[in-house]
Tab-separated table of C-alpha atoms and ligand atoms in Angstrom:
chain	number	residue	atom	x	y	z
A	1	UNK	CA	-24.939	-28.741	-31.660
A	2	UNK	CA	-24.563	-24.979	-31.910
A	3	UNK	CA	-20.940	-23.769	-32.415
A	4	UNK	CA	-19.071	-22.082	-29.576
A	5	UNK	CA	-18.243	-18.357	-29.721
A	6	UNK	CA	-14.567	-18.391	-30.767
A	7	UNK	CA	-13.872	-15.375	-28.597
A	8	UNK	CA	-14.681	-17.408	-25.495
A	9	UNK	CA	-12.404	-20.140	-26.763
A	10	UNK	CA	-9.607	-17.539	-26.817
A	11	UNK	CA	-9.876	-16.718	-23.148
A	12	UNK	CA	-7.469	-18.425	-20.762
A	13	UNK	CA	-9.187	-21.077	-18.675
A	14	UNK	CA	-9.936	-20.013	-15.115
A	15	UNK	CA	-10.537	-16.445	-13.984
A	16	UNK	CA	-7.888	-15.436	-11.439
A	17	UNK	CA	-10.088	-15.388	-8.339
A	18	UNK	CA	-11.873	-18.716	-8.881
A	19	UNK	CA	-8.403	-20.227	-9.378
A	20	UNK	CA	-7.276	-18.798	-6.022
A	21	UNK	CA	-10.484	-20.095	-4.408
A	22	UNK	CA	-9.776	-23.546	-5.863
A	23	UNK	CA	-6.234	-23.558	-4.436
A	24	UNK	CA	-7.604	-22.411	-1.076
A	25	UNK	CA	-10.123	-25.303	-1.050
A	26	UNK	CA	-7.382	-27.781	-1.950
A	27	UNK	CA	-5.115	-26.455	0.813
A	28	UNK	CA	-7.952	-26.587	3.368
A	29	UNK	CA	-8.807	-30.152	2.345
A	30	UNK	CA	-5.174	-31.184	2.836
A	31	UNK	CA	-4.872	-29.230	6.154
A	32	UNK	CA	-8.328	-29.442	7.770
A	33	UNK	CA	-7.183	-27.682	10.983
A	34	UNK	CA	-5.614	-24.691	9.227
A	35	UNK	CA	-7.301	-21.339	9.968
A	36	UNK	CA	-6.876	-19.637	6.634
A	37	UNK	CA	-7.049	-15.827	6.493
A	38	UNK	CA	-7.618	-14.058	3.183
A	39	UNK	CA	-5.719	-10.936	2.191
A	40	UNK	CA	-6.496	-11.917	-1.392
A	41	UNK	CA	-9.728	-10.888	-3.072
A	42	UNK	CA	-10.848	-7.238	-2.965
A	43	UNK	CA	-14.191	-8.141	-1.416
A	44	UNK	CA	-15.437	-5.925	1.411
A	45	UNK	CA	-16.086	-7.423	4.850
A	46	UNK	CA	-17.342	-4.608	7.111
A	47	UNK	CA	-21.099	-4.111	7.617
A	48	UNK	CA	-22.805	-1.233	5.813
A	49	UNK	CA	-22.845	1.747	8.193
A	50	UNK	CA	-26.163	2.744	9.864
A	51	UNK	CA	-27.195	5.872	7.933
A	52	UNK	CA	-26.527	4.308	4.523
A	53	UNK	CA	-28.161	1.064	5.629
A	54	UNK	CA	-31.236	3.025	6.764
A	55	UNK	CA	-31.403	4.457	3.214
A	56	UNK	CA	-31.529	0.910	1.810
A	57	UNK	CA	-34.186	-0.149	4.332
A	58	UNK	CA	-36.291	2.931	3.597
A	59	UNK	CA	-35.934	2.263	-0.155
A	60	UNK	CA	-37.325	-1.241	0.357
A	61	UNK	CA	-40.134	0.050	2.599
A	62	UNK	CA	-41.228	2.629	0.017
A	63	UNK	CA	-41.579	-0.053	-2.641
A	64	UNK	CA	-44.353	-1.556	-0.518
A	65	UNK	CA	-46.454	1.615	-0.656
A	66	UNK	CA	-48.639	3.027	-3.417
A	67	UNK	CA	-47.015	6.463	-3.342
A	68	UNK	CA	-43.462	5.257	-2.928
A	69	UNK	CA	-43.495	2.472	-5.507
A	70	UNK	CA	-41.237	2.823	-8.583
A	71	UNK	CA	-40.515	0.527	-11.516
A	72	UNK	CA	-37.911	0.702	-14.310
A	73	UNK	CA	-35.634	3.748	-14.289
A	74	UNK	CA	-33.278	2.998	-17.182
A	75	UNK	CA	-30.630	5.671	-16.631
A	76	UNK	CA	-31.204	5.886	-12.897
A	77	UNK	CA	-32.944	8.131	-10.404
A	78	UNK	CA	-32.654	11.808	-11.308
A	79	UNK	CA	-31.978	12.654	-7.660
A	80	UNK	CA	-29.042	10.238	-7.526
A	81	UNK	CA	-27.570	11.471	-10.822
A	82	UNK	CA	-27.774	15.089	-9.676
A	83	UNK	CA	-26.203	14.176	-6.334
A	84	UNK	CA	-23.325	12.342	-8.048
A	85	UNK	CA	-22.687	15.380	-10.219
A	86	UNK	CA	-22.721	17.687	-7.178
A	87	UNK	CA	-20.621	15.499	-4.854
A	88	UNK	CA	-17.993	14.152	-7.269
A	89	UNK	CA	-17.878	16.649	-10.143
A	90	UNK	CA	-18.792	20.004	-8.558
A	91	UNK	CA	-22.038	19.997	-10.513
A	92	UNK	CA	-20.184	20.168	-13.846
A	93	UNK	CA	-22.157	17.320	-15.442
A	94	UNK	CA	-25.797	17.357	-16.442
A	95	UNK	CA	-27.965	14.438	-15.299
A	96	UNK	CA	-28.028	13.060	-18.865
A	97	UNK	CA	-24.234	12.652	-18.786
A	98	UNK	CA	-24.417	10.340	-15.743
A	99	UNK	CA	-25.731	6.770	-16.021
A	100	UNK	CA	-26.507	4.720	-12.916
A	101	UNK	CA	-25.545	1.061	-13.105
A	102	UNK	CA	-25.250	-2.190	-11.198
A	103	UNK	CA	-21.510	-1.642	-10.782
A	104	UNK	CA	-18.317	-0.501	-12.456
A	105	UNK	CA	-17.320	-3.965	-13.664
A	106	UNK	CA	-20.644	-4.417	-15.453
A	107	UNK	CA	-20.253	-0.974	-17.057
A	108	UNK	CA	-16.731	-1.802	-18.226
A	109	UNK	CA	-18.090	-4.966	-19.870
A	110	UNK	CA	-20.988	-3.147	-21.542
A	111	UNK	CA	-18.871	-0.165	-22.661
A	112	UNK	CA	-16.909	-2.484	-24.940
A	113	UNK	CA	-20.063	-2.849	-27.051
A	114	UNK	CA	-19.658	0.769	-28.180
A	115	UNK	CA	-16.390	0.018	-29.929
A	116	UNK	CA	-16.640	-3.612	-30.938
A	117	UNK	CA	-14.333	-6.271	-32.255
A	118	UNK	CA	-11.989	-4.192	-34.396
A	119	UNK	CA	-10.834	-1.824	-31.667
A	120	UNK	CA	-7.201	-1.383	-30.608
A	121	UNK	CA	-6.920	-1.722	-26.821
A	122	UNK	CA	-4.190	-0.575	-24.435
A	123	UNK	CA	-4.012	-1.433	-20.729
A	124	UNK	CA	-1.750	-0.674	-17.815
A	125	UNK	CA	0.189	-3.842	-17.121
A	126	UNK	CA	-0.624	-5.209	-14.538
A	127	UNK	CA	-4.326	-4.400	-14.617
A	128	UNK	CA	-7.732	-5.322	-13.218
A	129	UNK	CA	-8.639	-8.404	-15.334
A	130	UNK	CA	-11.945	-7.233	-16.872
A	131	UNK	CA	-10.259	-4.734	-19.236
A	132	UNK	CA	-8.330	-7.518	-20.964
A	133	UNK	CA	-10.787	-10.392	-20.546
A	134	UNK	CA	-13.708	-8.205	-21.676
A	135	UNK	CA	-11.711	-7.207	-24.772
A	136	UNK	CA	-11.072	-10.874	-25.560
A	137	UNK	CA	-14.750	-11.733	-25.092
A	138	UNK	CA	-15.841	-9.061	-27.572
A	139	UNK	CA	-13.155	-10.043	-30.085
A	140	UNK	CA	-11.020	-6.890	-29.768
A	141	UNK	CA	-8.170	-9.181	-28.691
A	142	UNK	CA	-7.206	-12.658	-29.860
A	143	UNK	CA	-5.636	-15.653	-28.140
A	144	UNK	CA	-2.718	-15.771	-25.726
A	145	UNK	CA	0.710	-15.344	-27.314
A	146	UNK	CA	2.801	-18.520	-26.806
A	147	UNK	CA	5.734	-16.518	-25.370
A	148	UNK	CA	3.696	-15.441	-22.318
A	149	UNK	CA	3.608	-11.803	-23.403
A	150	UNK	CA	-0.195	-11.652	-23.047
A	151	UNK	CA	-3.111	-11.612	-25.483
A	152	UNK	CA	-2.576	-10.807	-29.140
A	153	UNK	CA	-4.063	-7.444	-30.046
A	154	UNK	CA	-3.653	-5.857	-26.607
A	155	UNK	CA	-0.990	-3.196	-26.112
A	156	UNK	CA	0.419	-3.763	-22.643
A	157	UNK	CA	1.850	-0.655	-20.966
A	158	UNK	CA	4.238	-1.964	-18.298
A	159	UNK	CA	3.970	-0.271	-14.894
A	160	UNK	CA	7.072	-1.248	-12.959
A	161	UNK	CA	9.293	-0.185	-10.067
A	162	UNK	CA	11.540	1.469	-12.675
A	163	UNK	CA	8.841	3.808	-14.050
A	164	UNK	CA	7.223	4.338	-10.659
A	165	UNK	CA	4.142	2.459	-11.893
A	166	UNK	CA	3.223	5.039	-14.544
A	167	UNK	CA	3.530	3.733	-18.109
A	168	UNK	CA	5.355	5.024	-21.176
A	169	UNK	CA	2.487	6.777	-22.963
A	170	UNK	CA	4.326	6.883	-26.300
A	171	UNK	CA	3.435	3.186	-26.689
A	172	UNK	CA	-0.300	3.960	-26.952
A	173	UNK	CA	-1.431	3.294	-30.550
A	174	UNK	CA	-3.693	5.758	-32.356
A	175	UNK	CA	-7.486	5.334	-32.319
A	176	UNK	CA	-7.169	3.157	-29.281
A	177	UNK	CA	-9.308	2.383	-26.245
A	178	UNK	CA	-7.055	3.046	-23.229
A	179	UNK	CA	-8.066	1.575	-19.878
A	180	UNK	CA	-6.592	3.510	-16.983
A	181	UNK	CA	-7.220	2.841	-13.300
A	182	UNK	CA	-6.225	5.215	-10.478
A	183	UNK	CA	-5.920	4.479	-7.581
A	184	UNK	CA	-4.731	1.362	-9.272
A	185	UNK	CA	-5.803	-2.182	-8.740
A	186	UNK	CA	-3.494	-4.089	-8.266
A	187	UNK	CA	-0.462	-1.812	-7.768
A	188	UNK	CA	-2.037	0.698	-5.362
A	189	UNK	CA	-0.271	3.514	-7.273
A	190	UNK	CA	-2.150	6.796	-7.749
A	191	UNK	CA	-1.458	8.997	-10.786
A	192	UNK	CA	-0.537	12.643	-10.143
A	193	UNK	CA	-2.196	15.582	-11.890
A	194	UNK	CA	0.848	15.980	-14.162
A	195	UNK	CA	0.672	12.314	-15.145
A	196	UNK	CA	-3.052	12.501	-15.942
A	197	UNK	CA	-2.445	15.724	-17.896
A	198	UNK	CA	0.058	13.781	-20.003
A	199	UNK	CA	-2.425	10.905	-20.431
A	200	UNK	CA	-5.199	13.222	-21.667
A	201	UNK	CA	-2.790	15.057	-23.976
A	202	UNK	CA	-1.677	11.739	-25.488
A	203	UNK	CA	-5.265	10.518	-25.923
A	204	UNK	CA	-6.231	13.745	-27.707
A	205	UNK	CA	-3.160	13.615	-29.957
A	206	UNK	CA	-3.778	9.963	-30.830
A	207	UNK	CA	-7.573	10.195	-31.345
A	208	UNK	CA	-7.925	7.701	-28.536
A	209	UNK	CA	-10.515	7.261	-25.822
A	210	UNK	CA	-9.717	6.732	-22.135
A	211	UNK	CA	-11.923	4.531	-19.957
A	212	UNK	CA	-10.960	5.884	-16.541
A	213	UNK	CA	-11.754	3.546	-13.648
A	214	UNK	CA	-12.083	5.561	-10.431
A	215	UNK	CA	-13.549	2.760	-8.289
A	216	UNK	CA	-11.097	3.551	-5.452
A	217	UNK	CA	-11.224	7.364	-5.619
A	218	UNK	CA	-12.584	7.673	-2.059
A	219	UNK	CA	-9.357	6.127	-0.748
A	220	UNK	CA	-7.310	9.139	-1.834
A	221	UNK	CA	-6.197	11.100	1.206
A	222	UNK	CA	-3.489	13.264	-0.410
A	223	UNK	CA	-5.411	16.356	-1.595
A	224	UNK	CA	-2.941	16.983	-4.426
A	225	UNK	CA	-3.917	13.713	-6.152
A	226	UNK	CA	-6.800	13.824	-8.678
A	227	UNK	CA	-9.874	11.711	-7.872
A	228	UNK	CA	-11.364	11.973	-11.349
A	229	UNK	CA	-10.071	12.234	-14.907
A	230	UNK	CA	-12.453	15.163	-15.305
A	231	UNK	CA	-10.199	17.265	-13.068
A	232	UNK	CA	-7.981	17.366	-16.168
A	233	UNK	CA	-8.543	19.885	-18.940
A	234	UNK	CA	-9.506	18.283	-22.234
A	235	UNK	CA	-10.821	15.069	-20.643
A	236	UNK	CA	-14.401	15.754	-21.734
A	237	UNK	CA	-13.269	15.314	-25.331
A	238	UNK	CA	-11.485	11.991	-24.788
A	239	UNK	CA	-12.655	10.165	-21.655
A	240	UNK	CA	-15.443	8.313	-19.948
A	241	UNK	CA	-15.274	7.481	-16.252
A	242	UNK	CA	-16.694	4.586	-14.264
A	243	UNK	CA	-17.084	4.555	-10.499
A	244	UNK	CA	-18.792	2.485	-7.860
A	245	UNK	CA	-20.285	2.402	-4.363
A	246	UNK	CA	-18.708	-1.036	-3.810
A	247	UNK	CA	-15.476	-0.110	-2.078
A	248	UNK	CA	-16.578	3.213	-0.578
A	249	UNK	CA	-19.971	2.289	0.920
A	250	UNK	CA	-19.562	-1.504	1.126
A	251	UNK	CA	-21.996	-2.156	-1.761
A	252	UNK	CA	-20.059	-5.072	-3.303
A	253	UNK	CA	-23.124	-7.259	-2.762
A	254	UNK	CA	-25.735	-4.505	-3.107
A	255	UNK	CA	-24.502	-3.514	-6.604
A	256	UNK	CA	-24.457	0.177	-7.538
A	257	UNK	CA	-22.152	2.229	-9.723
A	258	UNK	CA	-22.172	4.900	-12.394
A	259	UNK	CA	-20.555	6.025	-15.605
A	260	UNK	CA	-19.970	9.554	-16.849
A	261	UNK	CA	-20.102	10.019	-20.613
A	262	UNK	CA	-19.739	13.695	-21.565
A	263	UNK	CA	-21.970	15.117	-24.275
A	264	UNK	CA	-18.861	16.519	-26.029
A	265	UNK	CA	-17.395	13.035	-26.587
A	266	UNK	CA	-17.524	12.023	-30.252
A	267	UNK	CA	-16.456	9.051	-32.385
A	268	UNK	CA	-14.150	9.571	-35.386
A	269	UNK	CA	-17.333	9.899	-37.492
A	270	UNK	CA	-18.595	12.775	-35.317
A	271	UNK	CA	-21.484	10.858	-33.759
A	272	UNK	CA	-22.206	11.112	-30.045
A	273	UNK	CA	-20.802	8.448	-27.713
A	274	UNK	CA	-23.308	9.567	-25.058
A	275	UNK	CA	-26.272	8.846	-27.374
A	276	UNK	CA	-24.959	5.352	-28.139
A	277	UNK	CA	-24.302	4.623	-24.472
A	278	UNK	CA	-27.850	5.643	-23.653
A	279	UNK	CA	-29.061	3.262	-26.387
A	280	UNK	CA	-26.893	0.362	-25.132
A	281	UNK	CA	-28.046	0.864	-21.514
A	282	UNK	CA	-31.695	0.917	-22.576
A	283	UNK	CA	-31.254	-2.116	-24.826
A	284	UNK	CA	-29.399	-4.637	-22.693
A	285	UNK	CA	-29.676	-3.202	-19.179
A	286	UNK	CA	-32.843	-2.118	-17.386
A	287	UNK	CA	-31.286	0.016	-14.688
A	288	UNK	CA	-29.953	-0.522	-11.179
A	289	UNK	CA	-32.080	-1.737	-8.283
A	290	UNK	CA	-34.253	1.042	-6.869
A	291	UNK	CA	-33.375	-0.147	-3.354
A	292	UNK	CA	-29.645	0.150	-4.091
A	293	UNK	CA	-30.243	3.632	-5.499
A	294	UNK	CA	-32.043	4.698	-2.300
A	295	UNK	CA	-28.945	3.539	-0.412
A	296	UNK	CA	-26.746	5.490	-2.843
A	297	UNK	CA	-28.754	8.674	-2.241
A	298	UNK	CA	-28.305	8.251	1.530
A	299	UNK	CA	-24.578	7.603	1.006
A	300	UNK	CA	-24.133	10.954	-0.703
A	301	UNK	CA	-25.690	13.215	1.912
A	302	UNK	CA	-23.452	14.666	4.617
A	303	UNK	CA	-24.072	11.844	7.117
A	304	UNK	CA	-23.472	9.223	4.400
A	305	UNK	CA	-20.244	10.890	3.244
A	306	UNK	CA	-18.975	10.800	6.857
A	307	UNK	CA	-19.661	7.056	6.856
A	308	UNK	CA	-17.832	6.646	3.537
A	309	UNK	CA	-14.861	8.475	5.006
A	310	UNK	CA	-14.923	6.327	8.135
A	311	UNK	CA	-15.228	3.023	6.217
A	312	UNK	CA	-12.418	3.860	3.795
A	313	UNK	CA	-10.234	5.074	6.695
A	314	UNK	CA	-10.831	1.758	8.443
A	315	UNK	CA	-9.584	-0.238	5.429
A	316	UNK	CA	-6.668	2.196	5.021
A	317	UNK	CA	-5.823	1.382	8.663
A	318	UNK	CA	-5.632	-2.278	7.668
A	319	UNK	CA	-3.477	-1.360	4.683
A	320	UNK	CA	-1.009	0.491	6.903
A	321	UNK	CA	-0.681	-2.527	9.212
A	322	UNK	CA	0.057	-4.837	6.268
A	323	UNK	CA	2.529	-2.446	4.665
A	324	UNK	CA	4.373	-1.888	7.948
A	325	UNK	CA	4.884	-5.654	8.370
A	326	UNK	CA	6.125	-6.088	4.802
A	327	UNK	CA	8.516	-3.188	5.195
A	328	UNK	CA	9.794	-4.635	8.484
A	329	UNK	CA	10.496	-7.857	6.608
A	330	UNK	CA	12.520	-5.825	4.099
A	331	UNK	CA	10.059	-6.432	1.253
A	332	UNK	CA	9.834	-3.506	-1.157
A	333	UNK	CA	6.230	-2.431	-1.698
A	334	UNK	CA	3.986	0.371	-2.972
A	335	UNK	CA	0.386	1.384	-2.348
A	336	UNK	CA	-1.654	1.178	0.826
A	337	UNK	CA	-1.540	4.907	1.590
A	338	UNK	CA	-4.127	6.266	-0.862
A	339	UNK	CA	-5.445	2.864	-1.882
A	340	UNK	CA	-6.506	-0.405	-0.244
A	341	UNK	CA	-3.915	-2.550	-2.069
A	342	UNK	CA	-0.265	-3.177	-1.319
A	343	UNK	CA	1.908	-4.399	-4.165
A	344	UNK	CA	4.912	-6.282	-2.853
A	345	UNK	CA	8.017	-7.109	-4.861
A	346	UNK	CA	9.687	-10.531	-4.787
A	347	UNK	CA	12.298	-9.986	-7.493
A	348	UNK	CA	13.081	-12.941	-9.710
A	349	UNK	CA	10.422	-15.137	-8.060
A	350	UNK	CA	7.422	-16.804	-9.695
A	351	UNK	CA	4.408	-15.150	-8.067
A	352	UNK	CA	2.299	-18.349	-7.889
A	353	UNK	CA	5.237	-19.983	-6.118
A	354	UNK	CA	5.422	-17.096	-3.615
A	355	UNK	CA	1.620	-17.330	-3.180
A	356	UNK	CA	1.958	-21.046	-2.277
A	357	UNK	CA	4.891	-20.428	0.025
A	358	UNK	CA	3.048	-17.697	1.973
A	359	UNK	CA	-0.014	-19.968	2.211
A	360	UNK	CA	2.103	-22.892	3.417
A	361	UNK	CA	4.030	-20.944	6.016
A	362	UNK	CA	1.318	-18.628	7.341
A	363	UNK	CA	-2.051	-19.853	6.021
A	364	UNK	CA	-2.581	-16.399	4.516
A	365	UNK	CA	-4.148	-16.081	1.067
A	366	UNK	CA	-2.739	-13.389	-1.206
A	367	UNK	CA	-3.063	-12.711	-4.941
A	368	UNK	CA	-0.195	-13.607	-7.288
A	369	UNK	CA	0.801	-10.630	-9.425
A	370	UNK	CA	1.134	-12.716	-12.589
A	371	UNK	CA	-2.671	-13.041	-12.607
A	372	UNK	CA	-2.929	-9.336	-13.469
A	373	UNK	CA	-0.696	-9.399	-16.556
A	374	UNK	CA	2.875	-10.114	-17.667
A	375	UNK	CA	4.406	-7.219	-15.664
A	376	UNK	CA	2.839	-8.638	-12.488
A	377	UNK	CA	5.381	-11.473	-12.440
A	378	UNK	CA	7.487	-11.239	-9.273
A	379	UNK	CA	4.792	-9.352	-7.324
A	380	UNK	CA	2.119	-10.256	-4.775
A	381	UNK	CA	-0.985	-8.171	-4.083
A	382	UNK	CA	-2.173	-7.827	-0.495
A	383	UNK	CA	-5.749	-6.609	-0.028
A	384	UNK	CA	-6.768	-4.549	3.010
A	385	UNK	CA	-10.461	-5.555	2.848
A	386	UNK	CA	-10.482	-7.776	5.926
A	387	UNK	CA	-11.888	-7.578	9.438
A	388	UNK	CA	-9.404	-5.954	11.820
A	389	UNK	CA	-8.850	-9.055	13.941
A	390	UNK	CA	-8.171	-11.170	10.873
A	391	UNK	CA	-5.765	-8.597	9.419
A	392	UNK	CA	-3.884	-8.292	12.720
A	393	UNK	CA	-3.642	-12.067	13.042
A	394	UNK	CA	-2.423	-12.303	9.423
A	395	UNK	CA	0.174	-9.597	10.111
A	396	UNK	CA	1.462	-11.485	13.143
A	397	UNK	CA	1.776	-14.651	11.122
A	398	UNK	CA	3.502	-12.834	8.241
A	399	UNK	CA	5.964	-11.322	10.725
A	400	UNK	CA	7.186	-14.817	11.526
A	401	UNK	CA	7.916	-15.893	7.974
A	402	UNK	CA	10.648	-15.022	5.601
A	403	UNK	CA	9.743	-15.897	2.043
B	501	LIG	N1	-12.883	-1.480	-10.944
B	501	LIG	C1	-11.840	-1.915	-10.237
B	501	LIG	C2	-10.492	-1.347	-10.518
B	501	LIG	C3	-11.995	-2.889	-9.265
B	501	LIG	O1	-10.941	-3.331	-8.582
B	501	LIG	C4	-13.276	-3.424	-9.027
B	501	LIG	C5	-13.494	-4.488	-8.023
B	501	LIG	O2	-12.637	-5.077	-7.458
B	501	LIG	C6	-14.329	-2.948	-9.780
B	501	LIG	C7	-14.113	-1.980	-10.740
B	501	LIG	C8	-15.682	-3.545	-9.603
B	501	LIG	O3	-16.597	-2.615	-9.165
B	501	LIG	P1	-18.117	-3.017	-8.990
B	501	LIG	O4	-18.243	-3.802	-7.735
B	501	LIG	O5	-18.797	-1.692	-8.936
B	501	LIG	O6	-18.524	-3.801	-10.198
């Protein structure tokens, strides 16, 4: 038979969330009467709000008419790209610097094709799994080191209580692809303007490129915190940004996102990253659903933006309830104020063990920090993406347990 891709052989068996789902199924099978509540996966639960939903419905209706029909639109609808530039970047990007996609995760996976197997990669540790797993799949990283320090070939930048969840940038190698997520999944920390200034300065000094993941930018309520890397001077020369309608408009199942690749961005050889990205998108991706894009256009007008603000405020309300309970229990935690995740510290504990203990005592599913990287050991992530009743019930149950 045909040989297996060795890069896939390098990846650790079991993606984090399927593993949690498996443990949930096992627990349910052993306790058939248990009413399990999930504060685990970052999957949205609230219905899409009426104005944005009407945009989706209208997009579907138009496809059934001669005048309204549209087919392939590789880089996305011009109207949507111009709206994204106006709403998120004060019109500073041209339409050909914005690429519409089927989501930020898919873009992060495809972006790796621009750099290939030989690339040095640095990630915040802990981090959203696709940065590391995608690097392993493309061969930029090797197998798991036997000492548990992570994958060979990845530079882990620990984000801990001690450094206030912002890494030591001096550890970034030169000519490196640096993944940076703010507001962060899983820690919930949001980088300040000064911190992002330092990140951009380091990337420029080290001829490195930042992939900035802003998927949770609409959760930022503190106006002093940057929502985009492009609020930072010099970022056009060293960064691309990915973002998504998933967590702001509830499009996790609809699938719509975008990437911004500035025309100024160049490889070491002087060639344009934007031109290559356009080529990759046209070659292995045929554009986002036209229905999803109609929903995205509705989401970005004034009525849609009010709905985005109301949906994100709702989940932030959940986050506050969860954080308040944890703090009452004396558990140290961060996040949940400008992000939908709360990162709770259980010093010296194995996070899978804490996960099982919380499940046993309260039938609440969480996410063990160790699943996000070596520095996640001793932490648990709580997600605020639940229905209000379920979150309140989970909070009541958590109140009664001491882990
Ligand atoms: N980026 C981060 C940091 C995320 O946490 C997630 C989803 O949980 C995504 C991207 C995925 O976004 P999308 O649904 O647009 O693929």
